[in-house]
């Protein structure tokens, strides 16, 4: 056997996880370049939920963080989500790894060490479920200070965006009619595809305006729905989904720059920009509210206390809080809608009722001597009714 073959086999037998390195200090830029099997190398203190969800969706083989993924300021959710998905996380390796490693380098992660071939280039802490749980307990002590910072950020955000939040100034016009209609907003949160499946009957009955936010737009398209409005960075949305959407709204920075707009133009798809400092989820909710939606049902949008503190971007926390205050009673969680909309009569009971009615009719026909033809007609009618009942469930 050739020496190269022996080396390849030896590398293959080494313990740990291997993959191609994708390196970037900015998580947003890194996420757009990831492919399944890559090892993401980033520098993010307190790895937040949204970044972790994007890494899981990208199907990375591992994550190397130059900074601590849990600093102790508050119990952030990112590390826990990565480990639940079976993605190893090597933490706190130092910023030197960002200079040492180049895109395309083949890495191996094992026992907290980062290897290139037979050379160890960095070492940190490989997180486990136990280490993350212990760190989260300690981090809860930092929530009081985080809440104070959150309050100050909320006041500052309201000063900066009060015209948008209070009066809807700056919300773009859309052609899809929304006024006095229900709106279903689907974002890429945990188990959002499962939540969407549970809303099939609701969608069939009420025909809400379907708004897909970034990964949520792809989920709508994959489920067989045509998104009426797509909100988010087009670089993170599939081409077929973008072409299927009726309208595309691209969030823009306050200076007017809109990431992903060039891709939309290259595809020949019309789009409008939405200049604001909030995240795409919040902009989708404000869009629905400003155009007169009667009810806004959400899928994949979580907004508990931990989620408010875990957004990872200082401007989006107040945006999320104030947006939900703005919508008030119009905003309903999709899980609650699915629970309330379940059929109160089971399929079995409905079939038995129909069967009883048909049997009574057949018996009456037989006794009256009308003939077998009418019996056959009754049986065919019963079968049609059963298929109709199945379509309701």
CSV table of C-alpha atoms in Angstrom, one decimal:
chain,number,residue,atom,x,y,z
A,1,UNK,CA,0.0,0.0,0.0
A,2,UNK,CA,1.3,3.5,-0.8
A,3,UNK,CA,2.4,5.9,2.0
A,4,UNK,CA,-0.4,8.3,1.1
A,5,UNK,CA,-3.0,5.6,1.5
A,6,UNK,CA,-1.5,4.6,4.9
A,7,UNK,CA,-1.6,8.2,6.1
A,8,UNK,CA,-5.2,8.7,4.9
A,9,UNK,CA,-6.3,5.6,6.7
A,10,UNK,CA,-4.4,6.6,9.9
A,11,UNK,CA,-6.1,10.0,9.8
A,12,UNK,CA,-9.5,8.4,9.3
A,13,UNK,CA,-9.0,6.2,12.4
A,14,UNK,CA,-8.0,9.1,14.7
A,15,UNK,CA,-10.6,9.9,17.4
A,16,UNK,CA,-12.8,13.0,17.3
A,17,UNK,CA,-14.7,14.9,14.7
A,18,UNK,CA,-13.3,16.1,11.4
A,19,UNK,CA,-14.4,18.7,9.0
A,20,UNK,CA,-13.4,21.7,6.8
A,21,UNK,CA,-12.8,24.9,8.7
A,22,UNK,CA,-15.0,28.0,8.0
A,23,UNK,CA,-13.5,30.9,9.9
A,24,UNK,CA,-15.0,34.4,10.6
A,25,UNK,CA,-15.0,36.7,13.6
A,26,UNK,CA,-18.5,37.8,12.5
A,27,UNK,CA,-21.1,35.1,13.0
A,28,UNK,CA,-23.6,36.6,10.5
A,29,UNK,CA,-21.0,36.4,7.7
A,30,UNK,CA,-19.9,33.0,8.7
A,31,UNK,CA,-23.4,31.5,8.7
A,32,UNK,CA,-23.9,32.4,5.1
A,33,UNK,CA,-20.8,30.4,4.0
A,34,UNK,CA,-21.4,27.2,5.9
A,35,UNK,CA,-22.1,23.8,4.3
A,36,UNK,CA,-23.0,20.4,6.0
A,37,UNK,CA,-20.0,18.8,7.6
A,38,UNK,CA,-18.0,22.1,8.1
A,39,UNK,CA,-16.5,23.1,11.4
A,40,UNK,CA,-17.5,26.7,12.3
A,41,UNK,CA,-14.8,28.8,13.9
A,42,UNK,CA,-16.1,32.0,15.4
A,43,UNK,CA,-15.6,34.5,18.2
A,44,UNK,CA,-18.8,35.1,20.1
A,45,UNK,CA,-19.2,35.7,23.9
A,46,UNK,CA,-22.5,34.1,25.1
A,47,UNK,CA,-23.5,32.1,22.1
A,48,UNK,CA,-27.1,33.0,21.5
A,49,UNK,CA,-30.1,30.9,20.5
A,50,UNK,CA,-30.5,32.3,17.0
A,51,UNK,CA,-26.9,31.7,16.1
A,52,UNK,CA,-27.0,28.2,17.5
A,53,UNK,CA,-30.2,27.4,15.6
A,54,UNK,CA,-28.5,28.6,12.4
A,55,UNK,CA,-25.5,26.4,13.1
A,56,UNK,CA,-27.8,23.4,13.7
A,57,UNK,CA,-29.7,24.1,10.4
A,58,UNK,CA,-26.4,24.3,8.5
A,59,UNK,CA,-25.6,20.8,9.8
A,60,UNK,CA,-22.1,21.7,10.9
A,61,UNK,CA,-19.9,18.9,12.3
A,62,UNK,CA,-18.5,21.0,15.1
A,63,UNK,CA,-18.1,24.5,16.5
A,64,UNK,CA,-14.9,26.2,17.8
A,65,UNK,CA,-15.5,29.4,19.8
A,66,UNK,CA,-12.5,31.7,20.5
A,67,UNK,CA,-14.5,33.3,23.4
A,68,UNK,CA,-16.5,31.7,26.3
A,69,UNK,CA,-19.9,30.5,25.0
A,70,UNK,CA,-21.3,31.1,28.5
A,71,UNK,CA,-19.8,34.1,30.2
A,72,UNK,CA,-22.0,34.0,33.3
A,73,UNK,CA,-23.8,37.3,32.6
A,74,UNK,CA,-27.1,35.4,32.0
A,75,UNK,CA,-28.3,31.9,31.1
A,76,UNK,CA,-28.0,32.0,27.3
A,77,UNK,CA,-29.4,29.1,25.3
A,78,UNK,CA,-27.0,28.6,22.4
A,79,UNK,CA,-24.6,25.9,23.9
A,80,UNK,CA,-27.5,23.8,25.1
A,81,UNK,CA,-29.1,23.7,21.7
A,82,UNK,CA,-25.8,22.7,20.0
A,83,UNK,CA,-25.3,19.8,22.4
A,84,UNK,CA,-28.9,18.6,22.1
A,85,UNK,CA,-28.3,18.4,18.3
A,86,UNK,CA,-25.1,16.3,18.9
A,87,UNK,CA,-22.7,19.1,17.7
A,88,UNK,CA,-19.5,19.2,19.7
A,89,UNK,CA,-18.5,22.7,21.1
A,90,UNK,CA,-14.9,23.5,21.9
A,91,UNK,CA,-15.0,26.7,24.0
A,92,UNK,CA,-12.6,29.5,24.9
A,93,UNK,CA,-9.6,28.6,22.6
A,94,UNK,CA,-8.4,32.2,22.3
A,95,UNK,CA,-8.5,34.7,19.4
A,96,UNK,CA,-5.2,33.5,18.0
A,97,UNK,CA,-7.1,30.6,16.3
A,98,UNK,CA,-8.8,33.1,14.0
A,99,UNK,CA,-5.4,34.1,12.7
A,100,UNK,CA,-3.9,30.6,12.7
A,101,UNK,CA,-6.6,28.9,10.8
A,102,UNK,CA,-7.6,29.5,7.1
A,103,UNK,CA,-10.8,28.7,5.4
A,104,UNK,CA,-10.7,25.2,3.8
A,105,UNK,CA,-8.2,23.8,6.4
A,106,UNK,CA,-9.2,20.3,7.5
A,107,UNK,CA,-9.6,20.2,11.3
A,108,UNK,CA,-10.1,17.5,13.9
A,109,UNK,CA,-11.7,18.2,17.3
A,110,UNK,CA,-10.9,15.9,20.2
A,111,UNK,CA,-11.0,16.3,24.0
A,112,UNK,CA,-11.0,20.1,23.8
A,113,UNK,CA,-8.1,20.3,21.3
A,114,UNK,CA,-8.1,21.6,17.7
A,115,UNK,CA,-5.8,19.6,15.4
A,116,UNK,CA,-4.5,20.3,11.9
A,117,UNK,CA,-3.0,17.0,10.8
A,118,UNK,CA,-0.7,15.9,13.7
A,119,UNK,CA,-0.3,19.4,15.0
A,120,UNK,CA,-2.4,20.8,17.9
A,121,UNK,CA,-3.2,24.5,17.0
A,122,UNK,CA,-5.5,25.4,19.9
A,123,UNK,CA,-6.9,24.0,23.1
A,124,UNK,CA,-10.0,25.0,25.0
A,125,UNK,CA,-12.9,23.3,26.9
A,126,UNK,CA,-15.1,20.8,25.2
A,127,UNK,CA,-18.5,21.4,26.6
A,128,UNK,CA,-20.8,18.7,27.8
A,129,UNK,CA,-24.4,18.6,29.0
A,130,UNK,CA,-23.1,18.6,32.6
A,131,UNK,CA,-20.7,21.5,32.2
A,132,UNK,CA,-23.3,23.6,30.4
A,133,UNK,CA,-25.9,22.8,33.1
A,134,UNK,CA,-23.5,23.9,35.8
A,135,UNK,CA,-22.6,27.1,34.0
A,136,UNK,CA,-26.2,27.9,33.5
A,137,UNK,CA,-26.9,27.6,37.2
A,138,UNK,CA,-24.1,30.1,37.9
A,139,UNK,CA,-25.2,32.4,35.1
A,140,UNK,CA,-28.7,32.9,36.7
A,141,UNK,CA,-27.0,35.1,39.3
A,142,UNK,CA,-26.1,37.6,36.5
A,143,UNK,CA,-29.7,38.1,35.4
A,144,UNK,CA,-30.4,41.0,37.7
A,145,UNK,CA,-27.6,43.1,36.1
A,146,UNK,CA,-28.7,42.0,32.7
A,147,UNK,CA,-32.3,43.1,33.4
A,148,UNK,CA,-31.1,46.6,34.4
A,149,UNK,CA,-29.1,46.8,31.1
A,150,UNK,CA,-32.2,45.6,29.2
A,151,UNK,CA,-34.3,48.3,30.7
A,152,UNK,CA,-31.8,51.0,29.7
A,153,UNK,CA,-31.5,49.6,26.2
A,154,UNK,CA,-35.3,49.6,25.9
A,155,UNK,CA,-35.6,53.3,26.7
A,156,UNK,CA,-32.8,54.1,24.3
A,157,UNK,CA,-34.4,52.0,21.5
A,158,UNK,CA,-37.8,53.7,22.1
A,159,UNK,CA,-36.2,57.1,21.7
A,160,UNK,CA,-34.5,56.0,18.4
A,161,UNK,CA,-37.4,54.1,16.9
A,162,UNK,CA,-40.5,55.7,18.5
A,163,UNK,CA,-42.0,56.8,15.2
A,164,UNK,CA,-41.9,53.2,13.9
A,165,UNK,CA,-43.1,51.6,17.1
A,166,UNK,CA,-45.8,54.1,18.1
A,167,UNK,CA,-47.0,55.4,14.7
A,168,UNK,CA,-45.8,52.8,12.1
A,169,UNK,CA,-43.8,55.4,10.2
A,170,UNK,CA,-41.4,53.7,7.9
A,171,UNK,CA,-43.3,50.5,7.4
A,172,UNK,CA,-43.3,49.7,3.7
A,173,UNK,CA,-46.4,49.3,1.6
A,174,UNK,CA,-47.3,45.8,0.4
A,175,UNK,CA,-49.7,44.7,-2.3
A,176,UNK,CA,-51.0,41.6,-0.5
A,177,UNK,CA,-54.2,42.7,1.3
A,178,UNK,CA,-53.8,42.3,5.1
A,179,UNK,CA,-56.5,44.6,6.6
A,180,UNK,CA,-59.0,42.8,8.7
A,181,UNK,CA,-57.4,39.4,7.8
A,182,UNK,CA,-55.6,37.0,10.0
A,183,UNK,CA,-51.8,36.7,9.5
A,184,UNK,CA,-49.6,33.6,10.2
A,185,UNK,CA,-46.0,34.5,10.8
A,186,UNK,CA,-43.6,31.6,10.6
A,187,UNK,CA,-40.0,32.0,11.8
A,188,UNK,CA,-37.2,29.4,12.2
A,189,UNK,CA,-37.4,28.8,15.9
A,190,UNK,CA,-37.2,25.4,17.6
A,191,UNK,CA,-39.7,22.8,16.3
A,192,UNK,CA,-41.3,25.4,14.0
A,193,UNK,CA,-41.9,22.8,11.2
A,194,UNK,CA,-43.8,20.6,13.7
A,195,UNK,CA,-45.9,23.5,14.9
A,196,UNK,CA,-46.8,24.4,11.3
A,197,UNK,CA,-48.0,20.9,10.6
A,198,UNK,CA,-50.4,21.2,13.6
A,199,UNK,CA,-51.9,24.3,12.0
A,200,UNK,CA,-53.1,22.6,8.8
A,201,UNK,CA,-56.8,22.8,9.7
A,202,UNK,CA,-56.5,26.4,10.8
A,203,UNK,CA,-54.8,27.4,7.6
A,204,UNK,CA,-57.4,25.5,5.5
A,205,UNK,CA,-60.3,27.1,7.3
A,206,UNK,CA,-59.2,30.7,7.8
A,207,UNK,CA,-56.8,31.2,4.8
A,208,UNK,CA,-54.5,33.6,6.7
A,209,UNK,CA,-51.9,35.7,5.0
A,210,UNK,CA,-48.7,33.6,5.2
A,211,UNK,CA,-45.6,35.5,6.2
A,212,UNK,CA,-42.3,33.6,6.2
A,213,UNK,CA,-39.3,35.0,8.1
A,214,UNK,CA,-36.0,33.8,6.7
A,215,UNK,CA,-35.8,30.0,7.5
A,216,UNK,CA,-39.5,30.0,8.2
A,217,UNK,CA,-40.2,31.0,4.6
A,218,UNK,CA,-38.3,27.8,3.4
A,219,UNK,CA,-40.4,25.8,5.9
A,220,UNK,CA,-43.7,27.2,4.4
A,221,UNK,CA,-42.5,26.4,0.9
A,222,UNK,CA,-41.4,22.9,1.8
A,223,UNK,CA,-44.8,22.3,3.4
A,224,UNK,CA,-46.5,23.1,0.1
A,225,UNK,CA,-47.6,26.6,0.9
A,226,UNK,CA,-46.9,29.7,-1.1
A,227,UNK,CA,-45.6,32.5,1.2
A,228,UNK,CA,-47.6,35.7,0.6
A,229,UNK,CA,-44.8,37.8,2.1
A,230,UNK,CA,-41.1,36.9,2.8
A,231,UNK,CA,-39.2,39.0,5.4
A,232,UNK,CA,-35.5,38.7,6.0
A,233,UNK,CA,-32.0,38.5,4.5
A,234,UNK,CA,-32.4,36.9,1.1
A,235,UNK,CA,-28.9,35.3,1.4
A,236,UNK,CA,-30.3,32.9,4.0
A,237,UNK,CA,-33.4,31.9,2.0
A,238,UNK,CA,-33.7,29.3,-0.8
A,239,UNK,CA,-33.9,30.5,-4.4
A,240,UNK,CA,-37.1,28.5,-5.1
A,241,UNK,CA,-38.7,30.0,-2.0
A,242,UNK,CA,-37.9,33.5,-3.0
A,243,UNK,CA,-39.3,33.0,-6.5
A,244,UNK,CA,-42.5,31.4,-5.0
A,245,UNK,CA,-43.2,34.3,-2.7
A,246,UNK,CA,-45.6,37.0,-3.7
A,247,UNK,CA,-43.6,39.8,-2.1
A,248,UNK,CA,-40.2,40.1,-0.5
A,249,UNK,CA,-39.3,42.6,2.3
A,250,UNK,CA,-35.6,43.0,3.0
A,251,UNK,CA,-34.6,44.5,6.4
A,252,UNK,CA,-32.2,47.5,5.9
A,253,UNK,CA,-29.8,49.2,8.2
A,254,UNK,CA,-30.6,52.7,9.3
A,255,UNK,CA,-28.1,54.0,6.8
A,256,UNK,CA,-30.1,52.3,4.0
A,257,UNK,CA,-27.8,49.4,3.3
A,258,UNK,CA,-29.8,46.2,2.8
A,259,UNK,CA,-27.7,42.9,3.0
A,260,UNK,CA,-28.8,40.4,0.4
A,261,UNK,CA,-30.5,42.9,-1.9
A,262,UNK,CA,-28.0,42.3,-4.6
A,263,UNK,CA,-29.1,38.6,-4.7
A,264,UNK,CA,-32.7,39.6,-5.1
A,265,UNK,CA,-31.8,41.9,-8.0
A,266,UNK,CA,-29.7,39.2,-9.7
A,267,UNK,CA,-32.7,36.8,-9.5
A,268,UNK,CA,-34.9,39.5,-11.0
A,269,UNK,CA,-37.3,39.5,-8.1
A,270,UNK,CA,-39.0,42.6,-6.9
A,271,UNK,CA,-38.5,43.6,-3.3
A,272,UNK,CA,-39.0,46.5,-0.9
A,273,UNK,CA,-36.7,47.5,2.0
A,274,UNK,CA,-37.6,48.0,5.6
A,275,UNK,CA,-35.1,50.4,7.3
A,276,UNK,CA,-35.1,49.7,11.1
A,277,UNK,CA,-32.8,48.4,13.8
A,278,UNK,CA,-35.1,45.5,14.9
A,279,UNK,CA,-34.6,41.9,13.8
A,280,UNK,CA,-36.6,40.3,10.9
A,281,UNK,CA,-39.1,38.6,13.2
A,282,UNK,CA,-40.1,41.9,14.8
A,283,UNK,CA,-40.3,43.7,11.5
A,284,UNK,CA,-42.7,41.0,10.2
A,285,UNK,CA,-45.0,41.5,13.2
A,286,UNK,CA,-44.9,45.3,12.8
A,287,UNK,CA,-45.7,44.9,9.1
A,288,UNK,CA,-48.8,42.9,9.9
A,289,UNK,CA,-49.9,45.3,12.7
A,290,UNK,CA,-49.4,48.4,10.6
A,291,UNK,CA,-51.4,47.1,7.7
A,292,UNK,CA,-54.4,46.3,9.9
A,293,UNK,CA,-54.3,42.5,10.6
A,294,UNK,CA,-57.1,41.4,12.8
A,295,UNK,CA,-55.1,38.6,14.4
A,296,UNK,CA,-51.4,37.6,14.2
A,297,UNK,CA,-50.6,33.9,14.9
A,298,UNK,CA,-46.9,33.1,15.4
A,299,UNK,CA,-44.9,29.9,14.8
A,300,UNK,CA,-41.2,29.7,15.9
A,301,UNK,CA,-41.2,33.0,17.8
A,302,UNK,CA,-40.4,32.5,21.4
A,303,UNK,CA,-40.5,35.5,23.8
A,304,UNK,CA,-40.0,34.4,27.3
A,305,UNK,CA,-37.7,36.1,29.8
A,306,UNK,CA,-34.7,33.9,28.7
A,307,UNK,CA,-35.3,34.6,25.1
A,308,UNK,CA,-35.4,38.4,25.7
A,309,UNK,CA,-32.0,38.2,27.4
A,310,UNK,CA,-30.6,35.7,24.9
A,311,UNK,CA,-31.1,37.6,21.6
A,312,UNK,CA,-27.4,38.3,21.3
A,313,UNK,CA,-27.8,41.7,19.6
A,314,UNK,CA,-28.3,44.7,21.9
A,315,UNK,CA,-30.7,46.4,19.6
A,316,UNK,CA,-33.1,43.5,19.1
A,317,UNK,CA,-34.0,42.8,22.7
A,318,UNK,CA,-35.9,46.1,23.2
A,319,UNK,CA,-37.3,45.7,19.7
A,320,UNK,CA,-38.8,42.3,20.6
A,321,UNK,CA,-40.2,43.6,23.9
A,322,UNK,CA,-41.8,46.7,22.5
A,323,UNK,CA,-43.1,45.0,19.3
A,324,UNK,CA,-45.1,42.5,21.5
A,325,UNK,CA,-46.4,45.4,23.6
A,326,UNK,CA,-47.5,47.1,20.4
A,327,UNK,CA,-49.5,44.1,19.1
A,328,UNK,CA,-51.0,43.3,22.5
A,329,UNK,CA,-54.0,41.0,22.3
A,330,UNK,CA,-53.7,40.6,18.5
A,331,UNK,CA,-50.6,38.4,19.1
A,332,UNK,CA,-51.4,34.7,19.6
A,333,UNK,CA,-48.9,31.7,19.8
A,334,UNK,CA,-49.5,29.1,17.2
A,335,UNK,CA,-49.3,26.2,19.7
A,336,UNK,CA,-52.4,27.7,21.5
A,337,UNK,CA,-54.3,28.1,18.2
A,338,UNK,CA,-53.5,24.5,17.2
A,339,UNK,CA,-54.8,23.2,20.6
A,340,UNK,CA,-58.0,25.2,20.5
A,341,UNK,CA,-58.6,24.4,16.8
A,342,UNK,CA,-58.5,20.6,17.2
A,343,UNK,CA,-61.7,18.8,16.3
A,344,UNK,CA,-63.9,18.1,19.3
A,345,UNK,CA,-65.4,15.0,17.7
A,346,UNK,CA,-63.0,12.2,16.8
A,347,UNK,CA,-62.9,10.6,13.4
A,348,UNK,CA,-64.1,7.3,14.9
A,349,UNK,CA,-67.2,8.9,16.4
A,350,UNK,CA,-68.1,10.7,13.2
A,351,UNK,CA,-67.7,7.5,11.1
A,352,UNK,CA,-69.9,5.6,13.5
A,353,UNK,CA,-72.6,8.2,13.3
A,354,UNK,CA,-72.6,8.2,9.5
A,355,UNK,CA,-72.5,4.4,9.5
A,356,UNK,CA,-75.5,4.2,11.7
A,357,UNK,CA,-77.5,6.5,9.5
A,358,UNK,CA,-76.5,4.5,6.3
A,359,UNK,CA,-77.3,1.2,7.9
A,360,UNK,CA,-80.7,2.5,8.9
A,361,UNK,CA,-81.4,3.7,5.4
A,362,UNK,CA,-80.2,0.4,3.9
A,363,UNK,CA,-82.4,-1.6,6.3
A,364,UNK,CA,-85.4,0.6,5.4
A,365,UNK,CA,-84.8,0.1,1.7
A,366,UNK,CA,-84.4,-3.7,2.0
A,367,UNK,CA,-87.6,-4.0,4.1
A,368,UNK,CA,-89.5,-1.9,1.6
A,369,UNK,CA,-88.3,-4.2,-1.3
A,370,UNK,CA,-87.0,-1.3,-3.4
A,371,UNK,CA,-84.1,-3.4,-4.6
A,372,UNK,CA,-80.4,-4.0,-4.6
A,373,UNK,CA,-79.6,-1.0,-6.9
A,374,UNK,CA,-80.6,1.4,-4.1
A,375,UNK,CA,-78.6,-0.5,-1.6
A,376,UNK,CA,-75.5,-0.2,-3.8
A,377,UNK,CA,-76.1,3.5,-4.2
A,378,UNK,CA,-76.3,3.9,-0.4
A,379,UNK,CA,-73.0,2.0,0.1
A,380,UNK,CA,-71.3,4.3,-2.4
A,381,UNK,CA,-72.6,7.3,-0.6
A,382,UNK,CA,-71.3,6.0,2.7
A,383,UNK,CA,-67.8,5.6,1.2
A,384,UNK,CA,-67.9,9.1,-0.1
A,385,UNK,CA,-68.9,10.5,3.3
A,386,UNK,CA,-66.1,8.6,5.0
A,387,UNK,CA,-63.5,10.1,2.6
A,388,UNK,CA,-65.0,13.5,3.2
A,389,UNK,CA,-64.7,13.0,7.0
A,390,UNK,CA,-61.0,12.0,6.6
A,391,UNK,CA,-60.4,15.2,4.7
A,392,UNK,CA,-61.6,17.2,7.7
A,393,UNK,CA,-59.1,15.6,10.1
